Short mmCIF file of C-alpha atoms and ligand atoms in Angstrom, two decimals:
data_model
loop_
_atom_site.label_atom_id
_atom_site.label_comp_id
_atom_site.label_asym_id
_atom_site.label_seq_id
_atom_site.Cartn_x
_atom_site.Cartn_y
_atom_site.Cartn_z
CA MET A 30 -23.63 -69.73 -52.44
CA THR A 31 -26.17 -72.06 -54.00
CA SER A 32 -26.72 -75.39 -52.29
CA SER A 33 -27.71 -78.43 -54.28
CA LEU A 34 -30.93 -78.59 -52.29
CA SER A 35 -31.93 -75.13 -53.43
CA GLN A 36 -31.88 -76.47 -57.02
CA SER A 37 -34.79 -78.70 -56.12
CA ARG A 38 -37.02 -76.00 -54.65
CA PRO A 39 -40.34 -75.96 -56.49
CA SER A 40 -40.74 -72.78 -58.51
CA ARG A 41 -43.21 -70.12 -57.39
CA ALA A 42 -46.19 -69.23 -59.57
CA GLU A 43 -46.19 -65.71 -60.97
CA GLY A 44 -47.69 -63.23 -58.52
CA PHE A 45 -47.05 -65.59 -55.58
CA VAL A 46 -47.49 -63.72 -52.30
CA HIS A 47 -45.61 -65.14 -49.34
CA PRO A 48 -48.12 -66.45 -46.80
CA PHE A 49 -45.89 -65.27 -43.92
CA LEU A 50 -46.01 -61.67 -45.16
CA GLU A 51 -49.72 -61.85 -45.98
CA ALA A 52 -50.60 -63.06 -42.49
CA ALA A 53 -48.23 -60.54 -40.87
CA GLN A 54 -50.07 -57.79 -42.72
CA GLY A 55 -53.42 -59.04 -41.47
CA ARG A 56 -54.69 -60.82 -44.57
CA ALA A 57 -55.79 -64.45 -44.58
CA PRO A 58 -53.16 -66.31 -46.64
CA ALA A 59 -53.87 -69.07 -49.15
CA ARG A 60 -51.87 -71.48 -46.97
CA PRO A 61 -51.08 -71.09 -43.25
CA PRO A 62 -47.47 -69.91 -42.75
CA VAL A 63 -45.18 -71.60 -40.22
CA TRP A 64 -41.65 -71.06 -38.97
CA ILE A 65 -39.92 -72.25 -35.81
CA MET A 66 -38.01 -70.19 -33.28
CA ARG A 67 -34.38 -71.41 -33.20
CA GLN A 68 -35.10 -73.37 -36.39
CA ALA A 69 -31.43 -73.14 -37.37
CA GLY A 70 -30.01 -75.06 -34.49
CA ARG A 71 -28.65 -78.09 -32.75
CA TYR A 72 -31.54 -80.47 -33.54
CA LEU A 73 -30.35 -80.45 -37.19
CA PRO A 74 -27.37 -82.76 -37.94
CA ASP A 75 -26.25 -80.40 -40.72
CA TYR A 76 -26.20 -77.50 -38.27
CA ARG A 77 -24.05 -79.52 -35.86
CA ARG A 78 -21.65 -80.34 -38.69
CA VAL A 79 -21.15 -76.63 -39.49
CA ARG A 80 -21.09 -75.67 -35.79
CA LYS A 81 -18.10 -78.01 -35.27
CA LEU A 82 -15.98 -75.90 -37.60
CA PHE A 83 -15.93 -73.12 -34.98
CA PRO A 84 -14.69 -73.57 -31.42
CA SER A 85 -16.30 -70.21 -30.63
CA PHE A 86 -20.02 -69.59 -31.20
CA LEU A 87 -19.36 -65.88 -31.84
CA ASP A 88 -16.80 -66.72 -34.54
CA PHE A 89 -19.49 -68.86 -36.17
CA CYS A 90 -21.89 -65.86 -36.07
CA ARG A 91 -19.11 -63.77 -37.66
CA SER A 92 -18.76 -66.02 -40.73
CA PRO A 93 -21.35 -64.77 -43.28
CA GLU A 94 -20.94 -67.79 -45.54
CA HIS A 95 -21.73 -70.24 -42.74
CA VAL A 96 -24.48 -67.99 -41.38
CA ALA A 97 -26.16 -68.14 -44.80
CA GLU A 98 -25.69 -71.91 -44.97
CA VAL A 99 -27.38 -72.67 -41.64
CA THR A 100 -30.07 -70.00 -42.09
CA VAL A 101 -31.22 -71.74 -45.24
CA GLN A 102 -31.00 -75.32 -43.88
CA PRO A 103 -34.45 -75.43 -42.21
CA VAL A 104 -36.10 -73.93 -45.31
CA ASP A 105 -34.93 -76.83 -47.45
CA GLN A 106 -34.94 -79.55 -44.78
CA ILE A 107 -38.06 -78.76 -42.74
CA GLY A 108 -40.14 -76.78 -45.23
CA VAL A 109 -40.74 -73.63 -43.14
CA ASP A 110 -42.27 -70.55 -44.80
CA ALA A 111 -39.70 -68.05 -43.54
CA ALA A 112 -36.00 -68.05 -42.73
CA ILE A 113 -34.66 -66.32 -39.63
CA LEU A 114 -31.15 -64.99 -39.86
CA PHE A 115 -28.72 -67.11 -37.88
CA SER A 116 -27.10 -64.85 -35.30
CA ASP A 117 -27.76 -63.98 -31.66
CA ILE A 118 -29.39 -61.14 -29.73
CA LEU A 119 -26.08 -60.67 -27.90
CA VAL A 120 -23.92 -59.73 -30.91
CA LEU A 121 -24.56 -56.10 -29.92
CA LEU A 122 -22.51 -56.51 -26.75
CA PRO A 123 -18.90 -56.64 -28.04
CA PRO A 124 -19.29 -53.40 -30.05
CA MET A 125 -20.57 -51.79 -26.85
CA GLY A 126 -17.31 -52.69 -25.12
CA LEU A 127 -18.46 -55.84 -23.32
CA HIS A 128 -16.35 -58.99 -23.28
CA LEU A 129 -18.82 -61.69 -24.29
CA GLU A 130 -18.13 -65.39 -24.58
CA PHE A 131 -20.39 -68.38 -25.05
CA VAL A 132 -19.15 -71.02 -22.67
CA GLU A 133 -19.96 -74.67 -23.39
CA GLY A 134 -22.63 -75.87 -20.97
CA GLU A 135 -23.02 -72.44 -19.39
CA GLY A 136 -24.22 -70.14 -22.18
CA PRO A 137 -23.34 -66.47 -22.51
CA VAL A 138 -20.84 -64.97 -20.06
CA VAL A 139 -19.95 -61.26 -19.86
CA ARG A 140 -16.59 -60.74 -18.12
CA ASN A 141 -17.10 -57.02 -17.46
CA PRO A 142 -20.78 -56.56 -16.61
CA VAL A 143 -22.26 -53.08 -16.30
CA ARG A 144 -23.64 -52.87 -12.79
CA ASP A 145 -23.89 -49.26 -11.67
CA ALA A 146 -24.44 -45.70 -12.85
CA ALA A 147 -20.70 -45.05 -13.24
CA ALA A 148 -20.27 -48.09 -15.51
CA ILE A 149 -23.36 -47.16 -17.52
CA ASP A 150 -22.20 -43.59 -18.06
CA ALA A 151 -18.67 -44.71 -18.92
CA MET A 152 -19.88 -46.85 -21.81
CA PRO A 153 -18.38 -45.48 -25.03
CA ASP A 154 -20.77 -44.16 -27.68
CA ARG A 155 -19.69 -46.29 -30.59
CA ASP A 156 -21.22 -46.79 -34.01
CA VAL A 157 -22.40 -50.30 -33.28
CA ASN A 158 -23.61 -50.97 -36.84
CA ALA A 159 -20.13 -50.26 -38.16
CA GLU A 160 -18.86 -53.24 -36.15
CA LEU A 161 -21.66 -55.55 -37.24
CA ASN A 162 -20.84 -55.66 -40.90
CA TYR A 163 -20.59 -59.43 -40.71
CA VAL A 164 -24.32 -59.58 -39.87
CA PHE A 165 -25.22 -57.44 -42.87
CA ARG A 166 -22.99 -59.50 -45.14
CA GLY A 167 -24.73 -62.62 -43.78
CA ILE A 168 -28.07 -61.08 -44.74
CA GLN A 169 -26.86 -60.39 -48.29
CA MET A 170 -25.50 -63.91 -48.74
CA THR A 171 -28.66 -65.48 -47.33
CA LEU A 172 -30.90 -63.40 -49.58
CA HIS A 173 -28.82 -64.46 -52.53
CA ASP A 174 -29.20 -68.12 -51.64
CA LEU A 175 -32.92 -67.86 -50.86
CA ALA A 176 -33.53 -66.11 -54.19
CA GLY A 177 -36.96 -64.93 -53.05
CA TYR A 178 -38.17 -68.43 -52.16
CA VAL A 179 -39.21 -67.43 -48.62
CA PRO A 180 -38.92 -64.14 -46.72
CA LEU A 181 -35.98 -63.53 -44.39
CA ILE A 182 -36.66 -62.37 -40.81
CA GLY A 183 -34.13 -60.18 -39.03
CA PHE A 184 -34.13 -59.74 -35.28
CA ALA A 185 -32.80 -58.08 -32.16
CA GLY A 186 -33.34 -58.59 -28.47
CA GLY A 187 -35.67 -56.29 -26.59
CA PRO A 188 -33.65 -53.65 -24.69
CA PHE A 189 -34.70 -55.14 -21.33
CA THR A 190 -33.60 -58.66 -22.27
CA VAL A 191 -30.27 -57.51 -23.69
CA ALA A 192 -29.72 -55.33 -20.60
CA SER A 193 -30.28 -58.42 -18.44
CA TYR A 194 -27.14 -60.07 -19.90
CA MET A 195 -25.14 -56.84 -19.63
CA VAL A 196 -25.99 -56.33 -15.97
CA GLU A 197 -26.21 -59.94 -14.74
CA GLY A 198 -23.11 -61.01 -16.66
CA GLY A 199 -24.91 -64.02 -18.12
CA SER A 200 -28.15 -65.99 -17.88
CA SER A 201 -29.90 -65.56 -14.55
CA LYS A 202 -32.79 -67.19 -12.71
CA GLU A 203 -34.10 -64.10 -10.89
CA LEU A 204 -32.64 -61.10 -12.73
CA ALA A 205 -31.85 -59.85 -9.23
CA LYS A 206 -29.03 -57.52 -10.29
CA LEU A 207 -30.93 -55.93 -13.14
CA LYS A 208 -34.08 -55.50 -11.06
CA GLY A 209 -31.97 -54.31 -8.13
CA LEU A 210 -30.55 -51.56 -10.34
CA MET A 211 -34.01 -50.77 -11.71
CA PHE A 212 -35.57 -50.31 -8.27
CA SER A 213 -32.60 -48.66 -6.55
CA ASN A 214 -31.42 -46.33 -9.30
CA PRO A 215 -34.20 -45.98 -11.87
CA ASN A 216 -32.49 -43.03 -13.58
CA ALA A 217 -29.34 -45.02 -14.31
CA TYR A 218 -31.45 -48.00 -15.40
CA HIS A 219 -33.44 -45.81 -17.81
CA ARG A 220 -30.23 -44.29 -19.22
CA LEU A 221 -28.95 -47.78 -20.00
CA LEU A 222 -32.24 -48.78 -21.64
CA GLU A 223 -32.35 -45.55 -23.66
CA LYS A 224 -28.87 -46.23 -24.95
CA LEU A 225 -29.83 -49.80 -25.86
CA SER A 226 -33.08 -48.73 -27.52
CA ALA A 227 -31.28 -46.29 -29.81
CA ILE A 228 -28.72 -48.93 -30.79
CA THR A 229 -31.39 -51.58 -31.31
CA GLY A 230 -33.55 -49.31 -33.49
CA ALA A 231 -30.57 -48.40 -35.68
CA TYR A 232 -29.50 -52.05 -35.88
CA LEU A 233 -32.95 -53.27 -36.97
CA CYS A 234 -33.26 -50.48 -39.55
CA GLU A 235 -29.91 -51.43 -41.06
CA GLN A 236 -31.02 -55.07 -41.29
CA ILE A 237 -34.11 -53.86 -43.19
CA ARG A 238 -31.99 -51.68 -45.48
CA GLN A 239 -29.93 -54.78 -46.23
CA GLY A 240 -33.10 -56.56 -47.31
CA VAL A 241 -34.76 -58.51 -44.47
CA HIS A 242 -38.53 -58.66 -45.03
CA ALA A 243 -39.66 -58.53 -41.41
CA VAL A 244 -38.07 -58.11 -37.99
CA THR A 245 -38.65 -59.76 -34.65
CA ILE A 246 -37.98 -58.17 -31.28
CA MET A 247 -37.29 -60.92 -28.75
CA ASP A 248 -37.89 -59.69 -25.25
CA SER A 249 -37.58 -63.13 -23.75
CA TRP A 250 -37.38 -62.12 -20.09
CA ALA A 251 -40.11 -59.44 -19.96
CA GLY A 252 -42.30 -61.94 -18.09
CA TYR A 253 -40.05 -61.49 -15.02
CA LEU A 254 -41.87 -58.25 -14.22
CA SER A 255 -45.28 -57.43 -12.83
CA PRO A 256 -47.55 -55.69 -15.35
CA LYS A 257 -47.12 -52.38 -13.52
CA ASP A 258 -43.32 -52.60 -13.54
CA TYR A 259 -43.35 -53.77 -17.16
CA ARG A 260 -45.32 -50.64 -18.12
CA GLU A 261 -42.96 -48.36 -16.23
CA PHE A 262 -39.58 -49.93 -16.92
CA VAL A 263 -39.79 -51.79 -20.21
CA GLN A 264 -42.72 -50.84 -22.41
CA PRO A 265 -41.62 -47.23 -23.15
CA HIS A 266 -38.22 -48.47 -24.34
CA THR A 267 -39.60 -51.28 -26.50
CA ARG A 268 -42.09 -48.76 -27.91
CA SER A 269 -39.33 -46.36 -28.83
CA VAL A 270 -37.55 -49.11 -30.80
CA ILE A 271 -40.78 -49.99 -32.61
CA ALA A 272 -41.60 -46.33 -33.33
CA TYR A 273 -38.11 -45.72 -34.70
CA VAL A 274 -38.37 -48.69 -37.07
CA LYS A 275 -41.97 -47.95 -38.10
CA ALA A 276 -41.20 -44.29 -38.83
CA GLN A 277 -38.68 -45.38 -41.45
CA PHE A 278 -40.25 -48.61 -42.67
CA PRO A 279 -44.01 -48.47 -42.06
CA ASN A 280 -44.67 -51.51 -44.28
CA VAL A 281 -42.14 -53.91 -42.83
CA PRO A 282 -43.85 -56.24 -40.35
CA VAL A 283 -42.60 -56.13 -36.77
CA VAL A 284 -43.13 -59.21 -34.59
CA HIS A 285 -42.77 -59.10 -30.80
CA TYR A 286 -42.06 -62.19 -28.71
CA ALA A 287 -41.65 -62.66 -24.98
CA ASN A 288 -41.44 -65.92 -23.11
CA GLY A 289 -43.41 -66.80 -19.99
CA ALA A 290 -45.51 -63.67 -19.98
CA PRO A 291 -49.22 -64.48 -20.30
CA THR A 292 -49.93 -61.78 -17.68
CA LEU A 293 -48.58 -59.15 -20.07
CA LEU A 294 -50.58 -60.08 -23.17
CA ASP A 295 -52.74 -56.92 -23.15
CA ASP A 296 -49.61 -54.79 -22.76
CA PHE A 297 -47.87 -56.52 -25.67
CA VAL A 298 -50.90 -55.88 -27.89
CA LYS A 299 -50.64 -52.19 -26.96
CA LEU A 300 -47.05 -52.05 -28.27
CA GLY A 301 -48.53 -51.56 -31.74
CA VAL A 302 -46.60 -54.32 -33.53
CA ASP A 303 -47.98 -56.20 -36.51
CA VAL A 304 -47.68 -59.62 -34.87
CA VAL A 305 -47.68 -60.57 -31.18
CA GLY A 306 -45.86 -63.83 -30.44
CA LEU A 307 -47.48 -66.03 -27.82
CA ASP A 308 -45.61 -68.35 -25.54
CA TRP A 309 -47.04 -71.82 -25.01
CA ARG A 310 -48.76 -70.88 -21.72
CA VAL A 311 -51.35 -68.70 -23.49
CA GLU A 312 -54.72 -70.18 -24.48
CA LEU A 313 -55.22 -69.20 -28.12
CA SER A 314 -59.00 -68.84 -27.93
CA ARG A 315 -58.67 -66.39 -25.01
CA ALA A 316 -56.11 -64.27 -26.84
CA PHE A 317 -58.34 -64.19 -29.93
CA LYS A 318 -61.41 -63.25 -27.91
CA ALA A 319 -59.63 -60.46 -26.03
CA HIS A 320 -57.96 -59.03 -29.16
CA PRO A 321 -59.97 -59.87 -32.25
CA GLY A 322 -58.04 -57.51 -34.55
CA GLN A 323 -54.52 -58.61 -33.56
CA VAL A 324 -52.43 -61.09 -35.57
CA PHE A 325 -50.72 -63.59 -33.28
CA GLN A 326 -47.86 -66.03 -33.69
CA GLY A 327 -47.39 -69.33 -31.95
CA ASN A 328 -47.72 -71.26 -29.83
CA LEU A 329 -47.30 -75.05 -29.68
CA ASP A 330 -45.36 -76.19 -26.62
CA PRO A 331 -41.92 -77.21 -28.02
CA CYS A 332 -42.15 -80.42 -25.98
CA TYR A 333 -45.03 -81.62 -28.18
CA LEU A 334 -42.28 -82.34 -30.71
CA PHE A 335 -41.13 -85.13 -28.39
CA SER A 336 -44.36 -87.05 -29.10
CA SER A 337 -45.10 -88.60 -32.52
CA PRO A 338 -46.14 -87.29 -35.94
CA GLU A 339 -49.67 -88.61 -35.28
CA LYS A 340 -49.96 -86.80 -31.94
CA ILE A 341 -48.48 -83.63 -33.40
CA ALA A 342 -50.99 -83.74 -36.27
CA ALA A 343 -53.86 -84.21 -33.80
CA LYS A 344 -52.71 -81.25 -31.70
CA VAL A 345 -52.27 -79.07 -34.80
CA GLY A 346 -55.81 -80.04 -35.84
CA GLU A 347 -57.08 -78.89 -32.44
CA MET A 348 -55.26 -75.58 -32.85
CA LYS A 349 -56.67 -75.16 -36.36
CA THR A 350 -60.16 -75.32 -34.93
CA GLU A 351 -59.31 -72.51 -32.51
CA ILE A 352 -57.61 -70.41 -35.19
CA GLY A 353 -60.34 -70.84 -37.83
CA ASN A 354 -59.70 -68.53 -40.78
CA ARG A 355 -57.93 -65.76 -38.86
CA PRO A 356 -54.58 -64.68 -40.26
CA HIS A 357 -52.15 -66.48 -37.96
CA ILE A 358 -48.44 -67.26 -38.02
CA TRP A 359 -47.75 -70.75 -36.77
CA ASN A 360 -44.75 -71.33 -34.55
CA LEU A 361 -43.76 -73.02 -31.33
CA GLY A 362 -44.35 -71.20 -28.04
CA HIS A 363 -40.57 -71.00 -27.43
CA GLY A 364 -37.44 -72.17 -29.24
CA ILE A 365 -37.15 -75.71 -30.55
CA LEU A 366 -35.12 -77.85 -28.16
CA PRO A 367 -31.82 -79.43 -29.25
CA GLU A 368 -33.04 -83.00 -28.57
CA THR A 369 -36.04 -82.68 -30.92
CA PRO A 370 -36.26 -85.42 -33.59
CA VAL A 371 -35.96 -83.78 -37.02
CA GLU A 372 -38.85 -85.83 -38.39
CA ASN A 373 -41.15 -84.41 -35.72
CA ALA A 374 -40.19 -80.82 -36.59
CA ARG A 375 -41.02 -81.71 -40.18
CA ALA A 376 -44.28 -83.33 -39.10
CA PHE A 377 -45.31 -80.09 -37.37
CA VAL A 378 -44.73 -78.07 -40.55
CA GLN A 379 -46.49 -80.65 -42.72
CA ALA A 380 -49.45 -80.81 -40.33
CA VAL A 381 -49.83 -77.01 -40.45
CA HIS A 382 -49.72 -77.20 -44.26
CA GLY A 383 -52.37 -79.94 -44.24
CA GLU A 384 -49.93 -82.44 -45.73
CA LEU A 385 -49.97 -84.96 -42.90
O1 CP3 B 29 -33.93 -68.69 -34.25
C1 CP3 B 29 -32.94 -68.95 -34.96
O2 CP3 B 29 -32.75 -70.06 -35.51
C2 CP3 B 29 -31.93 -67.84 -35.20
C3 CP3 B 29 -30.79 -67.82 -34.33
C4 CP3 B 29 -30.95 -67.38 -32.86
C5 CP3 B 29 -30.06 -67.85 -31.86
N1 CP3 B 29 -30.36 -67.21 -30.69
C6 CP3 B 29 -28.97 -68.81 -32.09
C7 CP3 B 29 -28.30 -69.45 -30.92
C8 CP3 B 29 -31.84 -66.50 -32.25
C9 CP3 B 29 -33.02 -65.75 -32.84
C10 CP3 B 29 -31.45 -66.38 -30.87
C11 CP3 B 29 -32.12 -65.49 -29.91
C12 CP3 B 29 -31.70 -65.49 -28.51
N2 CP3 B 29 -30.44 -65.64 -28.01
C13 CP3 B 29 -32.57 -65.21 -27.41
C14 CP3 B 29 -34.04 -64.87 -27.53
C15 CP3 B 29 -34.92 -66.04 -27.83
C16 CP3 B 29 -35.10 -67.02 -26.71
O3 CP3 B 29 -34.61 -68.17 -26.89
O4 CP3 B 29 -35.72 -66.70 -25.70
C17 CP3 B 29 -31.80 -65.27 -26.24
C18 CP3 B 29 -32.32 -65.06 -24.84
C19 CP3 B 29 -30.44 -65.53 -26.62
C20 CP3 B 29 -29.25 -65.61 -25.74
C21 CP3 B 29 -28.56 -66.92 -25.83
N3 CP3 B 29 -27.88 -67.38 -26.93
C22 CP3 B 29 -28.45 -67.91 -24.81
C23 CP3 B 29 -29.07 -67.81 -23.45
C24 CP3 B 29 -27.68 -68.95 -25.35
C25 CP3 B 29 -27.20 -70.19 -24.63
C26 CP3 B 29 -28.29 -71.16 -24.41
C27 CP3 B 29 -28.38 -72.12 -25.55
O5 CP3 B 29 -29.47 -72.28 -26.12
O6 CP3 B 29 -27.34 -72.74 -25.84
C28 CP3 B 29 -27.38 -68.64 -26.69
C29 CP3 B 29 -26.60 -69.48 -27.65
C30 CP3 B 29 -27.24 -69.76 -28.97
N4 CP3 B 29 -27.88 -68.85 -29.76
C31 CP3 B 29 -27.25 -71.01 -29.64
C32 CP3 B 29 -27.92 -70.82 -30.87
C33 CP3 B 29 -28.15 -71.84 -31.95
C34 CP3 B 29 -26.59 -72.28 -29.16
C35 CP3 B 29 -25.11 -72.19 -29.30
C36 CP3 B 29 -24.47 -73.39 -29.95
O7 CP3 B 29 -24.93 -73.91 -31.01
O8 CP3 B 29 -23.42 -73.80 -29.46
#
């Protein structure tokens, strides 16, 4: 699928190295790279137009042609330096035997949550990748449309975050059921996380085999744990996913992101990923001082995009002073919000590129 917009993409000079990949590999790029978490999403009118074609969000994710279309939209409309595959961290659930639905106004709902050791042990061992062919086809179609213009990022949820939806049965404010299981029956909890880690590692590796240039592990809810509990209950599982991917693809950058977890920054750096995503609560200069050799990603508060292009440019200028000439991947500190004015998302990207 080739959109008319893609015809107007400026051509790349010979030997062009993508700034996103340069920064992810620890080299200072010629131009600072920027992408936006949830960049393919409801703030874009063209996304909403495609979204309307599908009553069910999962059916939308299962249509490779439309996945490719919305994945590429922010590249041509906002000017970001990387595309992230349009999908969801929860697509792993149906192949694991869970009945997942996205309910309007409520978000994800799992009708048969996995709440105890018996349910965990009864989960069938299925070849999850075999049931996610639509994702891999979406990757192929997107790569075809991008034609090398920007890199494509694949992703999966961190095993802890995905487990939270499986155990809670949906989004949750306290993660009381998951943490209840963790503290009352740690063996069963660890068996669930081991299962998820193996599936997640295999899923990310298949995305890379299909051609994604980097992968992100989104462990959005890791910040719900104390550092000690994080180290005991989450870090070993996330590490096993990273080790599995790195053993097969040592040169493919791995990005880690967690929301609301400034207390865990040192532990995230110890995961051994190429890029550590920062949520908007973290002070950049502190992160840089504590971890001079680590490449970070982030971390403008998404609500800054409710101000004006002038204010956004001023804030980006302030961040540039903190970042200096370190390799850094610009992003928001969490996903872009649906009410964000498109011109302000564009202003953020232009300001990072020094075009505003
Ligand atoms: O970033 C991108 O543009 C790629 C697509 C993407 C989506 N979800 C699309 C989506 C990615 C990378 C995700 C990750 C994701 N999904 C996370 C981790 C990142 C984070 O935000 O912390 C989590 C926790 C989920 C689970 C999830 N998916 C929830 C809780 C919801 C409902 C809340 C909401 O935002 O509506 C979703 C639905 C979802 N995933 C939407 C999109 C665009 C909205 C559905 C719609 O358009 O109707």
